[in-house]
Coordinates of C-alpha atoms in Angstrom, one line a residue:
Chain Y
M306 CA 11.9 88.4 -23.7
V307 CA 10.1 87.3 -26.8
F308 CA 6.8 85.5 -26.4
F309 CA 5.5 82.3 -27.9
N310 CA 4.8 83.1 -31.6
K311 CA 1.9 81.2 -33.1
N312 CA 2.8 82.0 -36.7
K313 CA 6.3 80.7 -36.3
Y314 CA 4.9 77.6 -34.8
F315 CA 2.7 76.8 -37.8
A316 CA 5.5 77.7 -40.2
Q317 CA 7.6 75.0 -38.5
V318 CA 4.8 72.4 -38.7
N319 CA 4.6 72.8 -42.4
L320 CA 8.3 73.0 -43.0
F321 CA 9.4 70.0 -40.9
K322 CA 6.3 67.8 -40.8
Y323 CA 6.4 67.5 -37.0
P324 CA 5.0 69.8 -34.3
P325 CA 7.9 71.3 -32.4
S326 CA 6.0 70.5 -29.1
S327 CA 6.6 66.8 -29.9
V328 CA 10.3 67.5 -29.6
F329 CA 11.5 67.4 -26.0
V330 CA 14.7 69.4 -25.6
I331 CA 16.5 68.2 -22.5
V332 CA 18.6 70.7 -20.7
P333 CA 20.6 69.3 -17.8
S334 CA 21.6 72.1 -15.6
F335 CA 23.8 72.6 -12.6
N336 CA 24.4 76.1 -11.3
E337 CA 23.7 77.7 -14.6
G338 CA 21.4 80.3 -13.1
K339 CA 23.2 83.2 -14.9
V340 CA 22.7 81.9 -18.4
I341 CA 19.9 79.3 -18.2
R342 CA 17.2 81.9 -19.2
N343 CA 19.2 82.9 -22.3
T344 CA 19.5 79.2 -23.2
V345 CA 15.9 78.2 -22.6
S346 CA 14.0 81.3 -23.9
P347 CA 14.9 80.7 -27.6
L348 CA 13.9 77.0 -27.3
V349 CA 10.5 78.0 -25.9
E350 CA 10.1 80.6 -28.7
Q351 CA 10.6 77.8 -31.3
G352 CA 7.7 75.9 -29.6
Y353 CA 9.8 73.0 -28.4
S354 CA 8.9 71.2 -25.1
V355 CA 11.7 72.2 -22.9
V356 CA 12.7 69.9 -20.0
V357 CA 15.1 71.5 -17.6
V358 CA 16.7 68.9 -15.3
D359 CA 18.0 70.9 -12.3
D360 CA 20.8 68.7 -10.8
C361 CA 20.3 70.2 -7.3
S362 CA 21.7 73.6 -8.2
T363 CA 22.7 75.8 -5.3
D364 CA 22.1 79.0 -7.2
D365 CA 18.8 80.6 -8.3
T366 CA 18.3 78.4 -11.4
K367 CA 14.6 78.0 -10.7
K368 CA 14.0 81.7 -10.1
A369 CA 15.8 82.5 -13.4
L370 CA 13.3 80.3 -15.2
H371 CA 10.3 82.2 -13.8
G372 CA 7.4 82.5 -16.2
L373 CA 8.8 80.3 -18.9
P374 CA 6.5 77.4 -20.0
I375 CA 8.8 74.5 -19.3
H376 CA 8.9 71.1 -17.6
Y377 CA 11.0 71.5 -14.5
L378 CA 12.6 68.4 -12.9
H379 CA 14.7 68.7 -9.8
H380 CA 17.2 66.2 -8.4
V381 CA 17.1 66.3 -4.6
M382 CA 20.8 65.5 -4.6
N383 CA 23.5 66.4 -7.1
L384 CA 24.2 63.4 -9.2
G385 CA 26.1 64.6 -12.3
Q386 CA 25.3 65.4 -15.9
G387 CA 25.0 61.9 -17.0
A388 CA 22.3 61.2 -14.4
A389 CA 20.5 64.4 -15.2
L390 CA 20.4 63.4 -18.9
Q391 CA 19.1 60.0 -18.1
T392 CA 16.3 61.5 -15.9
G393 CA 15.4 63.8 -18.8
L394 CA 15.3 61.0 -21.3
E395 CA 13.1 58.8 -19.1
Y396 CA 10.8 61.8 -18.6
A397 CA 10.6 62.4 -22.3
C398 CA 10.0 58.7 -22.9
Q399 CA 7.2 58.4 -20.4
S400 CA 5.6 61.7 -21.5
G401 CA 5.2 60.3 -25.0
A402 CA 7.7 62.6 -26.7
E403 CA 8.2 61.9 -30.4
Y404 CA 11.8 63.1 -30.5
A405 CA 14.3 64.1 -27.8
V406 CA 17.2 66.6 -28.2
T407 CA 19.9 67.0 -25.6
F408 CA 21.1 70.5 -25.2
D409 CA 23.8 72.0 -23.0
A410 CA 22.6 74.7 -20.5
D411 CA 25.6 76.9 -20.9
G412 CA 24.6 78.3 -24.3
Q413 CA 27.2 76.6 -26.4
H414 CA 24.7 75.1 -28.9
N415 CA 22.6 77.0 -31.4
V416 CA 18.8 76.6 -31.2
L417 CA 18.5 77.1 -35.0
E418 CA 20.6 74.0 -35.7
I419 CA 18.0 71.7 -34.0
P420 CA 16.0 71.1 -37.3
A421 CA 19.2 70.1 -39.1
L422 CA 20.2 67.8 -36.3
L423 CA 16.7 66.2 -36.2
E424 CA 16.6 65.8 -40.0
P425 CA 18.3 62.3 -40.2
V426 CA 16.1 61.1 -37.4
V427 CA 12.8 62.5 -38.7
E428 CA 13.6 61.2 -42.2
G429 CA 14.1 57.7 -40.7
R430 CA 17.8 57.3 -41.6
A431 CA 19.0 57.2 -38.0
D432 CA 17.7 56.5 -34.5
I433 CA 20.1 59.0 -33.1
S434 CA 22.1 61.9 -34.6
M435 CA 25.1 63.5 -32.9
G436 CA 26.5 66.9 -33.4
T437 CA 30.1 67.2 -34.5
R438 CA 32.3 70.2 -34.5
F439 CA 34.9 68.4 -36.7
K440 CA 33.1 68.2 -40.0
R441 CA 33.1 71.8 -41.3
R442 CA 36.2 73.8 -41.7
E443 CA 34.7 76.9 -40.1
D444 CA 33.6 74.9 -37.1
I445 CA 37.0 73.3 -36.7
A446 CA 38.7 76.7 -36.7
Q447 CA 36.5 77.7 -33.7
V448 CA 37.9 75.0 -31.4
P449 CA 40.8 76.2 -29.2
P450 CA 44.0 74.3 -30.0
F451 CA 44.4 72.6 -26.6
R452 CA 40.8 71.6 -26.5
K453 CA 41.2 70.1 -30.0
L454 CA 44.1 68.0 -28.7
I455 CA 42.1 66.7 -25.7
L456 CA 39.1 66.0 -27.9
K457 CA 41.2 64.1 -30.4
G458 CA 42.5 62.0 -27.5
A459 CA 38.9 61.4 -26.3
I460 CA 37.9 60.3 -29.9
L461 CA 40.7 57.8 -29.9
V462 CA 39.8 56.4 -26.4
N463 CA 36.1 56.2 -27.3
G464 CA 36.9 54.4 -30.6
L465 CA 39.1 51.9 -28.8
L466 CA 36.7 51.3 -25.9
T467 CA 33.4 51.2 -27.9
G468 CA 34.4 50.5 -31.5
L469 CA 32.5 53.5 -32.7
W470 CA 34.8 55.9 -34.5
L471 CA 33.2 59.3 -34.6
T472 CA 34.7 62.6 -35.5
D473 CA 33.7 64.3 -32.2
A474 CA 33.6 63.3 -28.6
H475 CA 31.8 64.9 -25.7
N476 CA 29.5 66.9 -27.9
G477 CA 26.3 67.3 -25.8
F478 CA 24.1 68.1 -28.8
R479 CA 22.2 65.0 -29.9
A480 CA 18.8 64.2 -31.3
M481 CA 17.0 60.9 -31.1
N482 CA 13.7 59.1 -31.8
R483 CA 11.6 57.2 -29.3
K484 CA 13.5 54.0 -29.9
A485 CA 16.8 55.6 -28.9
M486 CA 15.4 57.7 -26.0
C487 CA 13.7 54.8 -24.4
S488 CA 16.5 52.2 -24.9
I489 CA 19.4 54.3 -23.7
H490 CA 20.1 53.7 -19.9
L491 CA 23.0 55.8 -18.7
R492 CA 24.6 54.4 -15.6
E493 CA 27.7 56.7 -15.6
N494 CA 26.4 59.5 -13.5
R495 CA 29.2 61.9 -14.3
M496 CA 31.0 62.8 -17.5
A497 CA 31.9 59.3 -18.8
H498 CA 28.3 59.1 -20.0
A499 CA 29.4 60.6 -23.4
S500 CA 31.3 57.4 -24.1
E501 CA 28.7 55.3 -22.5
I502 CA 26.1 56.5 -25.0
L503 CA 28.3 55.3 -27.8
S504 CA 28.6 51.8 -26.3
Q505 CA 24.8 51.7 -25.8
I506 CA 24.3 52.8 -29.4
K507 CA 26.4 49.8 -30.4
N508 CA 24.8 47.3 -28.0
N509 CA 21.2 48.4 -28.9
K510 CA 22.1 48.4 -32.6
L511 CA 20.9 52.0 -33.0
R512 CA 21.5 53.6 -36.4
Y513 CA 23.4 56.8 -36.0
E514 CA 24.6 59.8 -38.0
E515 CA 26.8 62.7 -37.4
V516 CA 25.6 66.2 -38.2
P517 CA 28.0 69.2 -38.4
V518 CA 27.2 71.8 -35.7
K519 CA 28.8 75.0 -34.5
I520 CA 29.9 75.2 -30.9
I521 CA 29.8 78.7 -29.5
Y522 CA 32.9 79.1 -27.3
S523 CA 31.8 82.0 -25.1
E524 CA 33.9 83.2 -22.3
Y525 CA 31.2 81.8 -19.9
S526 CA 31.0 78.4 -21.4
Q527 CA 34.8 78.2 -21.5
M528 CA 35.0 79.0 -17.8
K529 CA 32.0 76.9 -16.8
G530 CA 32.7 74.0 -19.1
Q531 CA 34.8 71.1 -18.2
S532 CA 38.4 71.8 -17.6
S533 CA 40.7 69.8 -19.9
M534 CA 42.1 68.2 -16.8
N535 CA 38.8 66.5 -16.2
S536 CA 39.5 64.3 -19.2
I537 CA 41.9 62.4 -17.0
N538 CA 39.1 61.7 -14.6
I539 CA 36.8 60.6 -17.4
L540 CA 39.5 58.2 -18.6
I541 CA 39.9 56.7 -15.1
D542 CA 36.1 56.3 -14.8
L543 CA 35.9 54.5 -18.1
L544 CA 38.8 52.2 -17.3
L545 CA 37.3 51.4 -13.8
K546 CA 34.0 50.6 -15.5
K547 CA 35.8 48.1 -17.7
I548 CA 37.2 46.4 -14.6
T549 CA 34.2 46.4 -12.3
Chain Q
M1067 CA 55.7 37.7 24.9
I1068 CA 52.4 37.0 26.5
N1069 CA 51.4 40.7 26.3
I1070 CA 51.6 41.1 22.6
K1071 CA 49.7 38.0 22.1
I1072 CA 46.8 39.3 24.2
I1073 CA 46.9 42.7 22.4
L1074 CA 46.6 40.9 19.0
L1075 CA 44.1 38.4 20.1
I1076 CA 41.6 40.9 21.5
P1077 CA 40.7 42.6 18.2
L1078 CA 40.5 39.2 16.4
V1079 CA 38.1 37.9 19.0
L1080 CA 36.1 41.1 19.0
L1081 CA 35.9 40.9 15.2
I1082 CA 34.1 37.5 15.5
I1083 CA 31.9 38.5 18.3
F1084 CA 30.7 41.8 16.7
F1085 CA 30.5 41.0 13.1
L1086 CA 29.4 37.4 12.9
P1087 CA 25.8 38.1 14.2
R1088 CA 25.5 41.1 11.8
L1089 CA 26.4 39.3 8.6
R1090 CA 23.2 37.4 8.6
N1091 CA 22.4 35.8 5.2
K1092 CA 25.9 36.5 4.0
T1093 CA 27.4 33.0 4.2
F1094 CA 30.5 33.9 2.1
Y1095 CA 31.5 36.8 4.2
R1096 CA 30.7 34.9 7.4
L1097 CA 32.9 32.0 6.4
S1098 CA 35.8 34.2 5.3
L1099 CA 35.5 36.2 8.5
I1100 CA 35.7 33.0 10.5
G1101 CA 38.5 31.7 8.4
V1102 CA 40.6 34.9 8.5
S1103 CA 40.1 35.3 12.3
A1104 CA 40.9 31.7 13.0
V1105 CA 44.1 31.8 11.0
G1106 CA 45.0 35.0 12.7
I1107 CA 44.4 33.5 16.1
V1108 CA 46.5 30.4 15.3
F1109 CA 49.4 32.5 14.0
V1110 CA 49.3 34.8 17.0
L1111 CA 49.4 31.8 19.4
F1112 CA 52.0 29.9 17.4
P1113 CA 54.1 32.4 15.4
G1114 CA 56.5 29.7 14.5
L1115 CA 54.0 28.3 12.1
T1116 CA 54.2 31.3 9.8
D1117 CA 58.0 30.7 9.4
Q1118 CA 57.4 27.0 8.4
L1119 CA 54.7 28.1 6.0
A1120 CA 56.9 30.8 4.5
H1121 CA 59.7 28.3 3.8
L1122 CA 57.1 26.1 2.1
V1123 CA 56.2 28.8 -0.4
G1124 CA 59.7 30.1 -0.8
V1125 CA 59.6 33.3 1.4
G1126 CA 62.4 34.0 3.8
R1127 CA 60.5 34.9 7.0
G1128 CA 57.0 34.3 8.3
A1129 CA 56.5 38.0 9.0
D1130 CA 57.2 38.8 5.3
L1131 CA 54.7 36.2 4.2
V1132 CA 52.0 37.8 6.5
T1133 CA 52.8 41.2 5.0
Y1134 CA 52.4 40.0 1.4
I1135 CA 49.2 38.3 2.1
F1136 CA 47.9 41.3 3.9
I1137 CA 48.7 43.5 0.9
V1138 CA 46.8 41.2 -1.4
F1139 CA 43.8 41.1 1.0
F1140 CA 43.9 44.9 1.3
F1141 CA 43.6 45.4 -2.4
M1142 CA 40.9 42.8 -2.8
A1143 CA 38.9 44.4 0.0
G1144 CA 39.4 47.8 -1.8
I1145 CA 38.0 46.4 -5.1
I1146 CA 35.1 44.7 -3.3
L1147 CA 34.3 47.9 -1.4
Y1148 CA 34.6 50.0 -4.6
S1149 CA 32.1 47.8 -6.5
K1150 CA 29.7 48.0 -3.5
I1151 CA 29.9 51.7 -3.4
R1152 CA 29.1 51.8 -7.1
K1153 CA 26.1 49.6 -6.5
L1154 CA 25.0 51.9 -3.7
E1155 CA 25.4 54.9 -6.0
A1156 CA 23.4 53.3 -8.7
D1157 CA 20.6 52.5 -6.2
Q1158 CA 20.6 56.0 -4.9
T1159 CA 20.5 57.4 -8.4
E1160 CA 17.5 55.2 -9.3
L1161 CA 15.7 56.4 -6.1
I1162 CA 16.4 60.1 -6.7
R1163 CA 15.3 59.6 -10.4
K1164 CA 12.0 58.1 -9.2
I1165 CA 11.4 61.0 -6.8
T1166 CA 12.3 63.5 -9.5
L1167 CA 9.9 62.0 -12.1
Q1168 CA 7.1 61.8 -9.6
R1169 CA 7.5 65.4 -8.7
A1170 CA 8.1 66.7 -12.2
E1171 CA 6.4 70.1 -12.5
K1172 CA 4.9 71.6 -15.7
L1173 CA 5.5 75.3 -15.2
N1174 CA 3.3 77.9 -16.9
Q1175 CA 1.9 75.6 -19.5
P1176 CA -0.6 77.2 -21.9

């Protein structure tokens, strides 16, 4: 384990004009005990304020985080990733965070890409920036073919339902300023929140930008991540929401 | 024919006896409960009425009409229950979120 590095901290302050501790990185986690430490440690090293939202994991998630300087939030009942994200956003908002980044617990995002993702937000061009794996050729090549097909379908559904036509759907890597983190209120507890964020961006008139990111398709994240079949469940959730 | 009438009437009467006092402050549900039970009781006592009503709206038999109406009510009840459950889920989420935020721990802060 690498410890908190002061020199690195100051280097970042000068380089990016914001202290990394003002960036709250929200990591919703459900039964990610095996990998959570590998995901969280590099975030801590970079000096970010890490908020782990433990969605009532039944494994040793809390033990795995032992000794790391983090904010630990624990749902007393399993509610779903959308609910965990919302809890993290509210916590960041009330803790006075300058910026919030949402980061998947399974290690599919790259810590070193956070500054690039934050850039449009810090520079004031956008209230929220969203990672996309469909901008750079080398990122597109990484996406497994069947996953690509499902994602393209999701992009189409999101576009039709929300009117926001993005190049990626269900990318959990996002960065936002206070305005966005405090005005987004996710009510979809489960996976349909990824589309719900889009409709809230639209309704709250938030400015957004897409930033190319690399998704690391490890064997673990492939296995733990959503099965493609779950996209059908998400679609049904979205349609039901339109009705009720 | 008396027997089946009694068997059908018992649950309808029980429905009114048990649920009417419980639905305090829910005028809409009370009125619809009274309405549905009353119609049910009338049809059980005078089954001939359903046939007349069926002919009026262009359905062959009274029993068929009752089935169709039942199906519609069934789905309506389903939708109402679904939205109630969603509301409950939302309340539960808010509650758990409040608890979570109150109990937020700052571990090993420097």
